[in-house]
Amino acid sequence: MLIPTLAACGGGGDKDKADPTTLSVAVDVTKTEVNIIEKLIDGFNATEEGKNVNVRVVKISQGYDSYVQKNFGKSTMADVISVYDYNSEYWTSKNLLLPVTSYMEADGIKESDYVASMMELGKSGGADDDNYYWLPRDYNKVVVCYNTKMFEIAGIEKPSDDWTMADFDAVCARLLAKKDDILAYSGKYDFWPAEMNIKWTAVYYPWIKSYGGDFLASDGSLFNNADTVKTAVNKLLNYADQTDGAAYKGLGYSNVIGQSGDTAAFTNKQTAMAFTVRPNVKSYADSLNNEIDFVSLPKITDNGENASYIGAGCSGYGITSGCSEEKAATAWKFLKYIVSEQGQEIMGETGSGIPVLKSLLENENAKWRQFISKDLNHEAFVKFSERDLTMNYVHGFATDKQLTVYKELKDNFIYSMYNSTDRDSEFAAFKSKVDKVLGK
């Protein structure tokens, strides 16, 4: 077990940093995250354990990891912080998070009641440490969200969850054939069949894995097999639209590569499909008058005997390790509420999260399955769990380098390859840059 070393916690100055009836919770300032935490706080405050607790939201707008780094070891650190799959191992190694295993055992929180792959991420202390340091809040996997009106215009029926990339290609071709009609409906000046979010690691890392590639080599350097990784990336980039002067002219099925996770083209009615996760669904519904539905990510079938993966991950919350015993006990009550059936139902009702509690995943009457309409294909968000690839891809790299590796892979790798007129050289330059960071 790691020994807490932070000086204090509280996020509210000297007045409340030791007061066990006050809590501060740091979250990213996005509308989705703020809405979820505020709904959870309201629900918690309505319970017997939470009715006398004042929970304040600390909204972080200048970069979440930067906030944590800046406030590490200070009284300004929030009592509870959002934790993500990509940064959990690093922050745990820095003694930022208080182990919560003993609280779980005392209150009967059983890991077997939750999605195993997501719960495993909460054990972020290393191979020899079986403690939980944070609790996953949700179960997120990449699906395809599509504009039902555009599919209707193109005469395309609902795709089946067992569709393949060949089926996806055929749908894209049919959408392009009806481009003029779709533009007349949207009132826009351009259209692409899909926003595949090719730059997003939750899309391109499972794609690489599906062809037998990986980020981590056996010697701790980047990429297990450079040729395999390049082949997979080139196949994926071939879907993207590119200028006529580009060295690699794509199919034009996906719009140009923007920021990772960015689906503005979809909400702006410039694409008919978006590769996305559940937290984005509420904004889609609001922008598109609920004219959306969902389908599982298409299966890759030209990859030999390899599995076809789907990116899966989660966010959650942890207690900062400088909290006093009394303060931490209050923080635990809030975390326990978040993963309770009541808290999970509240999150599901927002439309922005899939419960990590298995009983609600399987309950046909759960509120997350009623969002917009129970007739939508909500099952796409939980189907094919055997294809899930947990997004802990920095695991195995030197812990103190993980956030740097994450940032390079998230922000620079695919974008640099896309823009390059010499992908082989760009690939080699990127690998060399990251290997130097890793000391390889």
CSV table of C-alpha atoms in Angstrom, one decimal, residues 8-438:
chain,number,residue,atom,x,y,z
A,8,ALA,CA,-3.5,18.7,2.9
A,9,CYS,CA,-6.6,18.7,0.9
A,10,GLY,CA,-9.7,20.8,0.6
A,11,GLY,CA,-9.7,23.1,-2.4
A,12,GLY,CA,-11.6,25.7,-0.4
A,13,GLY,CA,-8.8,27.3,1.7
A,14,ASP,CA,-8.2,27.1,5.4
A,15,LYS,CA,-11.8,27.4,6.4
A,16,ASP,CA,-13.0,24.0,5.0
A,17,LYS,CA,-9.9,22.0,4.3
A,18,ALA,CA,-10.3,20.0,7.6
A,19,ASP,CA,-14.1,20.3,7.9
A,20,PRO,CA,-15.6,16.8,7.3
A,21,THR,CA,-19.0,18.3,6.3
A,22,THR,CA,-17.6,20.0,3.3
A,23,LEU,CA,-16.2,18.5,0.1
A,24,SER,CA,-14.6,19.9,-3.1
A,25,VAL,CA,-14.7,17.8,-6.3
A,26,ALA,CA,-12.5,18.8,-9.3
A,27,VAL,CA,-13.8,18.0,-12.7
A,28,ASP,CA,-13.1,19.1,-16.3
A,29,VAL,CA,-15.2,22.2,-17.2
A,30,THR,CA,-17.0,20.5,-20.1
A,31,LYS,CA,-20.8,20.8,-20.0
A,32,THR,CA,-21.1,17.0,-19.9
A,33,GLU,CA,-18.8,16.5,-16.9
A,34,VAL,CA,-20.3,19.4,-14.9
A,35,ASN,CA,-23.9,18.2,-15.6
A,36,ILE,CA,-23.1,14.7,-14.4
A,37,ILE,CA,-21.4,15.8,-11.2
A,38,GLU,CA,-24.1,18.3,-10.3
A,39,LYS,CA,-26.8,15.7,-10.8
A,40,LEU,CA,-24.9,13.3,-8.6
A,41,ILE,CA,-24.4,15.9,-5.9
A,42,ASP,CA,-28.1,16.7,-5.9
A,43,GLY,CA,-28.9,13.0,-5.5
A,44,PHE,CA,-26.3,12.5,-2.8
A,45,ASN,CA,-27.6,15.5,-0.8
A,46,ALA,CA,-31.0,14.0,-0.8
A,47,THR,CA,-29.8,10.9,1.0
A,48,GLU,CA,-29.5,10.5,4.8
A,49,GLU,CA,-25.6,10.3,4.6
A,50,GLY,CA,-25.4,13.4,2.3
A,51,LYS,CA,-28.0,15.7,3.6
A,52,ASN,CA,-25.6,17.7,5.8
A,53,VAL,CA,-22.7,17.7,3.5
A,54,ASN,CA,-21.8,20.7,1.3
A,55,VAL,CA,-20.2,19.5,-1.9
A,56,ARG,CA,-18.6,22.2,-4.1
A,57,VAL,CA,-17.6,21.6,-7.7
A,58,VAL,CA,-14.2,22.9,-8.8
A,59,LYS,CA,-14.4,23.4,-12.6
A,60,ILE,CA,-11.0,23.1,-14.3
A,61,SER,CA,-10.7,24.9,-17.7
A,62,GLN,CA,-6.9,25.2,-18.1
A,63,GLY,CA,-6.0,21.6,-18.6
A,64,TYR,CA,-6.9,18.9,-16.1
A,65,ASP,CA,-3.5,17.3,-15.7
A,66,SER,CA,-2.0,20.8,-15.3
A,67,TYR,CA,-4.4,21.6,-12.5
A,68,VAL,CA,-3.4,18.4,-10.6
A,69,GLN,CA,0.3,19.1,-11.2
A,70,LYS,CA,0.0,22.7,-10.0
A,71,ASN,CA,-1.9,21.9,-6.8
A,72,PHE,CA,-0.1,18.7,-5.9
A,73,GLY,CA,0.7,18.8,-2.2
A,74,LYS,CA,-1.1,22.1,-1.5
A,75,SER,CA,-4.2,22.9,0.5
A,76,THR,CA,-5.8,24.0,-2.7
A,77,MET,CA,-6.1,20.4,-4.0
A,78,ALA,CA,-9.6,19.3,-4.2
A,79,ASP,CA,-10.8,16.5,-1.8
A,80,VAL,CA,-12.1,14.4,-4.7
A,81,ILE,CA,-10.8,14.5,-8.2
A,82,SER,CA,-11.8,13.0,-11.5
A,83,VAL,CA,-9.5,10.2,-12.5
A,84,TYR,CA,-9.1,8.8,-16.1
A,85,ASP,CA,-7.7,5.6,-17.5
A,86,TYR,CA,-4.7,7.3,-19.0
A,87,ASN,CA,-3.4,9.1,-15.9
A,88,SER,CA,-4.4,6.8,-13.1
A,89,GLU,CA,-1.2,4.8,-12.9
A,90,TYR,CA,0.9,7.9,-13.0
A,91,TRP,CA,-1.0,9.8,-10.3
A,92,THR,CA,-1.1,6.7,-8.1
A,93,SER,CA,2.7,6.4,-8.3
A,94,LYS,CA,2.9,10.0,-7.1
A,95,ASN,CA,0.9,9.1,-3.9
A,96,LEU,CA,-1.9,11.4,-5.0
A,97,LEU,CA,-4.8,9.0,-4.4
A,98,LEU,CA,-5.9,7.4,-1.1
A,99,PRO,CA,-6.4,3.7,-1.2
A,100,VAL,CA,-10.1,2.9,-0.9
A,101,THR,CA,-10.1,-0.9,-0.6
A,102,SER,CA,-10.7,-1.0,3.1
A,103,TYR,CA,-13.8,1.3,2.6
A,104,MET,CA,-15.1,-1.0,-0.1
A,105,GLU,CA,-14.7,-4.1,2.1
A,106,ALA,CA,-16.4,-2.4,5.1
A,107,ASP,CA,-19.4,-1.3,3.0
A,108,GLY,CA,-19.7,-4.5,1.0
A,109,ILE,CA,-18.7,-2.9,-2.4
A,110,LYS,CA,-17.9,-6.1,-4.4
A,111,GLU,CA,-15.9,-5.8,-7.6
A,112,SER,CA,-17.8,-8.7,-9.0
A,113,ASP,CA,-20.9,-6.5,-9.1
A,114,TYR,CA,-19.3,-4.2,-11.7
A,115,VAL,CA,-17.8,-4.5,-15.2
A,116,ALA,CA,-14.5,-6.3,-14.5
A,117,SER,CA,-12.4,-4.6,-17.2
A,118,MET,CA,-13.4,-1.1,-15.9
A,119,MET,CA,-12.9,-2.0,-12.2
A,120,GLU,CA,-9.4,-3.3,-13.0
A,121,LEU,CA,-8.4,0.2,-14.0
A,122,GLY,CA,-9.1,1.3,-10.4
A,123,LYS,CA,-6.2,-1.0,-9.3
A,124,SER,CA,-3.6,1.5,-10.5
A,125,GLY,CA,-0.9,0.8,-8.0
A,126,GLY,CA,1.2,-1.6,-10.1
A,127,ALA,CA,1.4,-5.3,-10.6
A,128,ASP,CA,2.1,-6.2,-6.9
A,129,ASP,CA,-0.5,-3.9,-5.4
A,130,ASP,CA,-4.1,-5.1,-5.4
A,131,ASN,CA,-5.6,-2.0,-3.8
A,132,TYR,CA,-8.2,0.2,-5.4
A,133,TYR,CA,-7.2,3.8,-5.6
A,134,TRP,CA,-10.2,5.2,-7.4
A,135,LEU,CA,-13.7,4.0,-8.4
A,136,PRO,CA,-14.7,3.9,-12.1
A,137,ARG,CA,-18.0,5.7,-12.7
A,138,ASP,CA,-19.1,4.4,-16.1
A,139,TYR,CA,-18.5,2.0,-18.9
A,140,ASN,CA,-17.5,3.7,-22.2
A,141,LYS,CA,-16.9,2.0,-25.5
A,142,VAL,CA,-16.7,3.4,-29.0
A,143,VAL,CA,-19.9,3.0,-31.1
A,144,VAL,CA,-21.2,4.6,-34.3
A,145,CYS,CA,-23.9,7.2,-33.8
A,146,TYR,CA,-25.8,8.1,-37.0
A,147,ASN,CA,-28.2,10.7,-38.3
A,148,THR,CA,-31.4,8.8,-38.9
A,149,LYS,CA,-32.7,11.5,-41.3
A,150,MET,CA,-29.7,11.2,-43.5
A,151,PHE,CA,-30.0,7.5,-43.6
A,152,GLU,CA,-33.7,7.8,-44.5
A,153,ILE,CA,-32.8,10.2,-47.4
A,154,ALA,CA,-30.3,7.7,-48.7
A,155,GLY,CA,-32.7,4.8,-48.3
A,156,ILE,CA,-30.5,3.0,-45.9
A,157,GLU,CA,-32.0,0.7,-43.3
A,158,LYS,CA,-30.8,0.5,-39.7
A,159,PRO,CA,-27.3,-1.2,-39.8
A,160,SER,CA,-27.0,-4.5,-37.9
A,161,ASP,CA,-24.7,-4.6,-34.9
A,162,ASP,CA,-22.8,-7.5,-36.6
A,163,TRP,CA,-21.9,-5.4,-39.6
A,164,THR,CA,-18.4,-5.3,-41.0
A,165,MET,CA,-16.1,-2.6,-42.4
A,166,ALA,CA,-17.1,-3.8,-45.9
A,167,ASP,CA,-20.7,-3.1,-44.9
A,168,PHE,CA,-19.6,0.3,-43.6
A,169,ASP,CA,-17.9,1.0,-47.0
A,170,ALA,CA,-21.1,0.2,-48.8
A,171,VAL,CA,-23.1,2.5,-46.5
A,172,CYS,CA,-20.6,5.3,-47.1
A,173,ALA,CA,-20.8,4.9,-50.9
A,174,ARG,CA,-24.6,5.0,-50.8
A,175,LEU,CA,-24.5,8.2,-48.7
A,176,LEU,CA,-22.2,9.9,-51.1
A,177,ALA,CA,-24.5,8.9,-54.0
A,178,LYS,CA,-27.2,10.9,-52.3
A,179,LYS,CA,-24.9,13.8,-51.4
A,180,ASP,CA,-27.0,16.5,-53.2
A,181,ASP,CA,-30.2,15.4,-51.5
A,182,ILE,CA,-28.5,15.3,-48.1
A,183,LEU,CA,-27.1,18.8,-48.7
A,184,ALA,CA,-30.5,20.1,-49.5
A,185,TYR,CA,-31.7,18.7,-46.2
A,186,SER,CA,-28.8,20.0,-44.1
A,187,GLY,CA,-28.4,23.4,-45.8
A,188,LYS,CA,-24.6,23.0,-45.6
A,189,TYR,CA,-22.0,23.4,-48.3
A,190,ASP,CA,-20.1,20.1,-47.7
A,191,PHE,CA,-20.8,16.5,-46.6
A,192,TRP,CA,-18.9,13.4,-45.7
A,193,PRO,CA,-20.4,10.0,-44.8
A,194,ALA,CA,-18.6,9.8,-41.4
A,195,GLU,CA,-16.6,11.5,-38.8
A,196,MET,CA,-14.4,8.5,-37.9
A,197,ASN,CA,-12.3,10.4,-35.4
A,198,ILE,CA,-9.2,8.8,-36.9
A,199,LYS,CA,-6.9,10.8,-34.7
A,200,TRP,CA,-8.5,9.6,-31.5
A,201,THR,CA,-6.5,6.9,-29.7
A,202,ALA,CA,-9.8,5.1,-28.8
A,203,VAL,CA,-10.2,4.6,-32.5
A,204,TYR,CA,-6.7,4.2,-33.9
A,205,TYR,CA,-5.1,2.1,-31.1
A,206,PRO,CA,-7.8,-0.7,-31.3
A,207,TRP,CA,-7.4,-0.5,-35.1
A,208,ILE,CA,-3.7,-1.1,-34.8
A,209,LYS,CA,-4.2,-3.9,-32.3
A,210,SER,CA,-6.7,-5.5,-34.7
A,211,TYR,CA,-3.9,-5.9,-37.2
A,212,GLY,CA,-1.5,-7.3,-34.7
A,213,GLY,CA,0.4,-4.1,-33.8
A,214,ASP,CA,0.9,-2.5,-30.4
A,215,PHE,CA,2.4,0.7,-28.9
A,216,LEU,CA,4.7,-1.1,-26.5
A,217,ALA,CA,7.7,-3.2,-27.6
A,218,SER,CA,9.2,-6.0,-25.5
A,219,ASP,CA,12.2,-3.8,-24.7
A,220,GLY,CA,10.0,-0.9,-23.5
A,221,SER,CA,10.4,1.2,-26.7
A,222,LEU,CA,7.6,2.4,-29.0
A,223,PHE,CA,5.8,0.0,-31.4
A,224,ASN,CA,6.2,-3.8,-31.3
A,225,ASN,CA,6.4,-4.1,-35.1
A,226,ALA,CA,6.9,-0.9,-37.1
A,227,ASP,CA,5.7,-2.5,-40.4
A,228,THR,CA,2.5,-3.8,-38.9
A,229,VAL,CA,1.7,-0.5,-37.2
A,230,LYS,CA,2.3,1.4,-40.4
A,231,THR,CA,0.2,-0.9,-42.4
A,232,ALA,CA,-2.7,-0.5,-40.0
A,233,VAL,CA,-2.4,3.3,-39.8
A,234,ASN,CA,-2.3,3.6,-43.6
A,235,LYS,CA,-5.4,1.5,-43.9
A,236,LEU,CA,-7.2,3.7,-41.5
A,237,LEU,CA,-5.9,7.0,-43.0
A,238,ASN,CA,-7.1,5.8,-46.4
A,239,TYR,CA,-10.7,6.5,-45.2
A,240,ALA,CA,-10.0,10.2,-44.6
A,241,ASP,CA,-10.7,13.0,-47.1
A,242,GLN,CA,-7.6,14.7,-48.3
A,243,THR,CA,-6.8,17.5,-50.7
A,244,ASP,CA,-6.2,16.8,-54.4
A,245,GLY,CA,-2.5,17.7,-54.0
A,246,ALA,CA,-1.9,15.2,-51.1
A,247,ALA,CA,0.5,12.4,-51.7
A,248,TYR,CA,-2.0,9.9,-50.4
A,249,LYS,CA,-5.5,10.5,-51.7
A,250,GLY,CA,-8.1,9.0,-49.4
A,251,LEU,CA,-11.5,7.6,-50.1
A,252,GLY,CA,-13.2,10.6,-48.7
A,253,TYR,CA,-15.5,8.6,-46.5
A,254,SER,CA,-14.3,10.5,-43.3
A,255,ASN,CA,-13.9,14.2,-43.1
A,256,VAL,CA,-10.5,15.7,-42.5
A,257,ILE,CA,-8.8,15.0,-39.2
A,258,GLY,CA,-9.6,17.5,-36.5
A,259,GLN,CA,-8.9,17.4,-32.8
A,260,SER,CA,-9.1,14.0,-31.0
A,261,GLY,CA,-12.7,13.2,-30.1
A,262,ASP,CA,-14.0,16.2,-32.0
A,263,THR,CA,-17.4,15.5,-33.6
A,264,ALA,CA,-18.4,19.1,-34.5
A,265,ALA,CA,-19.0,18.0,-38.2
A,266,PHE,CA,-21.6,15.5,-37.0
A,267,THR,CA,-23.6,17.9,-34.9
A,268,ASN,CA,-23.3,20.5,-37.7
A,269,LYS,CA,-25.0,18.0,-40.1
A,270,GLN,CA,-21.9,17.7,-42.2
A,271,THR,CA,-21.5,13.9,-41.6
A,272,ALA,CA,-24.1,11.2,-41.3
A,273,MET,CA,-22.1,9.1,-38.8
A,274,ALA,CA,-19.7,9.7,-35.9
A,275,PHE,CA,-17.4,7.2,-34.1
A,276,THR,CA,-18.0,8.3,-30.5
A,277,VAL,CA,-18.8,7.4,-26.9
A,278,ARG,CA,-21.8,7.8,-24.6
A,279,PRO,CA,-20.8,11.1,-23.0
A,280,ASN,CA,-21.3,12.9,-26.3
A,281,VAL,CA,-24.8,11.6,-26.9
A,282,LYS,CA,-26.7,14.3,-25.0
A,283,SER,CA,-25.2,17.0,-27.1
A,284,TYR,CA,-25.9,15.1,-30.3
A,285,ALA,CA,-29.5,14.7,-29.3
A,286,ASP,CA,-29.8,18.4,-28.6
A,287,SER,CA,-28.2,19.5,-31.9
A,288,LEU,CA,-30.1,17.0,-34.1
A,289,ASN,CA,-33.6,17.1,-32.6
A,290,ASN,CA,-33.2,13.5,-31.4
A,291,GLU,CA,-32.8,12.2,-34.9
A,292,ILE,CA,-30.1,9.8,-34.0
A,293,ASP,CA,-29.5,6.1,-33.4
A,294,PHE,CA,-26.6,3.8,-32.6
A,295,VAL,CA,-24.9,0.8,-33.9
A,296,SER,CA,-21.8,-1.2,-32.8
A,297,LEU,CA,-18.4,-0.4,-34.4
A,298,PRO,CA,-18.0,-2.3,-37.6
A,299,LYS,CA,-15.9,-5.5,-37.4
A,300,ILE,CA,-12.5,-5.6,-39.3
A,301,THR,CA,-12.4,-8.8,-41.3
A,302,ASP,CA,-9.3,-8.5,-43.5
A,303,ASN,CA,-6.9,-8.9,-40.5
A,304,GLY,CA,-6.2,-12.6,-40.6
A,305,GLU,CA,-6.8,-14.5,-37.4
A,306,ASN,CA,-6.5,-11.3,-35.2
A,307,ALA,CA,-9.5,-10.2,-33.2
A,308,SER,CA,-11.3,-7.0,-34.1
A,309,TYR,CA,-11.2,-4.7,-31.2
A,310,ILE,CA,-13.3,-1.8,-29.8
A,311,GLY,CA,-11.8,0.9,-27.6
A,312,ALA,CA,-13.3,0.8,-24.1
A,313,GLY,CA,-12.5,2.9,-21.0
A,314,CYS,CA,-13.9,4.9,-18.2
A,315,SER,CA,-13.7,7.9,-15.9
A,316,GLY,CA,-14.1,7.9,-12.2
A,317,TYR,CA,-13.3,9.6,-8.9
A,318,GLY,CA,-10.6,9.2,-6.3
A,319,ILE,CA,-10.0,10.7,-2.8
A,320,THR,CA,-6.8,12.8,-2.6
A,321,SER,CA,-4.4,11.2,-0.1
A,322,GLY,CA,-3.8,14.2,2.2
A,323,CYS,CA,-7.3,14.1,3.6
A,324,SER,CA,-7.7,13.6,7.3
A,325,GLU,CA,-9.5,10.4,8.4
A,326,GLU,CA,-12.7,12.3,9.0
A,327,LYS,CA,-12.6,14.1,5.7
A,328,ALA,CA,-11.8,11.0,3.8
A,329,ALA,CA,-14.7,9.2,5.4
A,330,THR,CA,-17.1,11.9,4.1
A,331,ALA,CA,-15.5,11.7,0.6
A,332,TRP,CA,-15.9,7.9,0.6
A,333,LYS,CA,-19.7,8.3,1.3
A,334,PHE,CA,-19.9,10.4,-1.9
A,335,LEU,CA,-17.9,7.9,-4.0
A,336,LYS,CA,-20.0,5.0,-2.6
A,337,TYR,CA,-23.1,6.9,-3.6
A,338,ILE,CA,-21.8,7.3,-7.2
A,339,VAL,CA,-21.4,3.6,-7.7
A,340,SER,CA,-24.7,2.7,-5.9
A,341,GLU,CA,-27.7,1.8,-8.0
A,342,GLN,CA,-29.3,5.1,-7.2
A,343,GLY,CA,-26.2,7.1,-8.3
A,344,GLN,CA,-25.7,5.0,-11.4
A,345,GLU,CA,-29.4,5.5,-12.4
A,346,ILE,CA,-29.0,9.3,-12.0
A,347,MET,CA,-25.9,9.2,-14.3
A,348,GLY,CA,-27.7,7.0,-16.8
A,349,GLU,CA,-30.7,9.4,-16.9
A,350,THR,CA,-28.5,12.2,-18.1
A,351,GLY,CA,-27.9,10.3,-21.3
A,352,SER,CA,-24.1,10.8,-20.9
A,353,GLY,CA,-23.0,7.6,-19.2
A,354,ILE,CA,-23.4,3.9,-19.2
A,355,PRO,CA,-23.5,2.3,-15.7
A,356,VAL,CA,-20.5,0.3,-14.6
A,357,LEU,CA,-22.9,-1.6,-12.2
A,358,LYS,CA,-23.7,-4.8,-14.0
A,359,SER,CA,-27.2,-5.2,-12.7
A,360,LEU,CA,-28.2,-1.9,-14.5
A,361,LEU,CA,-26.4,-2.9,-17.7
A,362,GLU,CA,-28.6,-5.9,-17.9
A,363,ASN,CA,-31.9,-4.3,-16.7
A,364,GLU,CA,-34.1,-3.5,-19.7
A,365,ASN,CA,-35.9,-0.9,-17.6
A,366,ALA,CA,-32.8,1.0,-16.5
A,367,LYS,CA,-32.9,4.7,-17.1
A,368,TRP,CA,-30.0,4.8,-19.5
A,369,ARG,CA,-31.9,2.6,-21.9
A,370,GLN,CA,-34.8,5.0,-21.9
A,371,PHE,CA,-32.9,8.1,-23.0
A,372,ILE,CA,-34.7,9.7,-26.0
A,373,SER,CA,-36.5,6.4,-26.6
A,374,LYS,CA,-36.3,2.8,-25.4
A,375,ASP,CA,-36.7,1.8,-29.1
A,376,LEU,CA,-33.2,3.1,-30.0
A,377,ASN,CA,-30.3,0.6,-30.2
A,378,HIS,CA,-28.9,1.4,-26.7
A,379,GLU,CA,-27.6,-2.2,-26.7
A,380,ALA,CA,-24.8,-1.1,-29.0
A,381,PHE,CA,-23.1,0.5,-26.0
A,382,VAL,CA,-22.7,-2.9,-24.2
A,383,LYS,CA,-22.7,-5.4,-27.0
A,384,PHE,CA,-19.6,-7.5,-28.0
A,385,SER,CA,-17.8,-7.1,-24.7
A,386,GLU,CA,-15.3,-9.7,-25.9
A,387,ARG,CA,-14.1,-7.2,-28.4
A,388,ASP,CA,-13.4,-4.5,-25.7
A,389,LEU,CA,-9.8,-3.2,-25.6
A,390,THR,CA,-9.3,-1.4,-22.4
A,391,MET,CA,-7.6,2.0,-23.0
A,392,ASN,CA,-4.7,1.6,-20.6
A,393,TYR,CA,-2.2,1.6,-23.5
A,394,VAL,CA,0.4,3.6,-21.5
A,395,HIS,CA,0.6,0.7,-19.0
A,396,GLY,CA,4.0,-0.9,-19.2
A,397,PHE,CA,5.8,2.3,-20.2
A,398,ALA,CA,8.0,3.8,-17.5
A,399,THR,CA,5.5,5.3,-15.1
A,400,ASP,CA,7.2,8.8,-14.9
A,401,LYS,CA,7.0,9.0,-18.8
A,402,GLN,CA,3.4,7.9,-19.2
A,403,LEU,CA,1.7,11.3,-19.5
A,404,THR,CA,4.3,12.5,-22.0
A,405,VAL,CA,3.8,9.3,-24.1
A,406,TYR,CA,0.1,9.7,-23.8
A,407,LYS,CA,0.2,13.3,-25.0
A,408,GLU,CA,2.4,12.5,-28.0
A,409,LEU,CA,0.2,9.6,-29.1
A,410,LYS,CA,-3.0,11.6,-28.6
A,411,ASP,CA,-1.9,14.9,-30.2
A,412,ASN,CA,0.8,14.2,-32.7
A,413,PHE,CA,1.1,10.7,-34.1
A,414,ILE,CA,-1.8,10.3,-36.5
A,415,TYR,CA,-2.0,14.0,-37.3
A,416,SER,CA,1.6,14.1,-38.4
A,417,MET,CA,1.2,11.0,-40.5
A,418,TYR,CA,-1.9,12.4,-42.1
A,419,ASN,CA,-0.2,15.6,-43.2
A,420,SER,CA,3.0,14.1,-44.3
A,421,THR,CA,4.0,13.5,-48.0
A,422,ASP,CA,6.5,10.9,-46.7
A,423,ARG,CA,4.8,8.7,-44.1
A,424,ASP,CA,7.7,6.4,-43.7
A,425,SER,CA,10.0,9.2,-42.7
A,426,GLU,CA,7.4,10.8,-40.5
A,427,PHE,CA,6.7,7.5,-38.8
A,428,ALA,CA,10.5,7.0,-38.1
A,429,ALA,CA,10.8,10.5,-36.8
A,430,PHE,CA,7.9,10.2,-34.4
A,431,LYS,CA,9.2,6.8,-33.1
A,432,SER,CA,12.7,8.3,-32.6
A,433,LYS,CA,11.3,11.3,-30.7
A,434,VAL,CA,9.2,9.1,-28.3
A,435,ASP,CA,12.0,6.6,-27.8
A,436,LYS,CA,14.3,9.4,-26.7
A,437,VAL,CA,11.8,10.4,-24.1
A,438,LEU,CA,11.7,6.8,-23.0
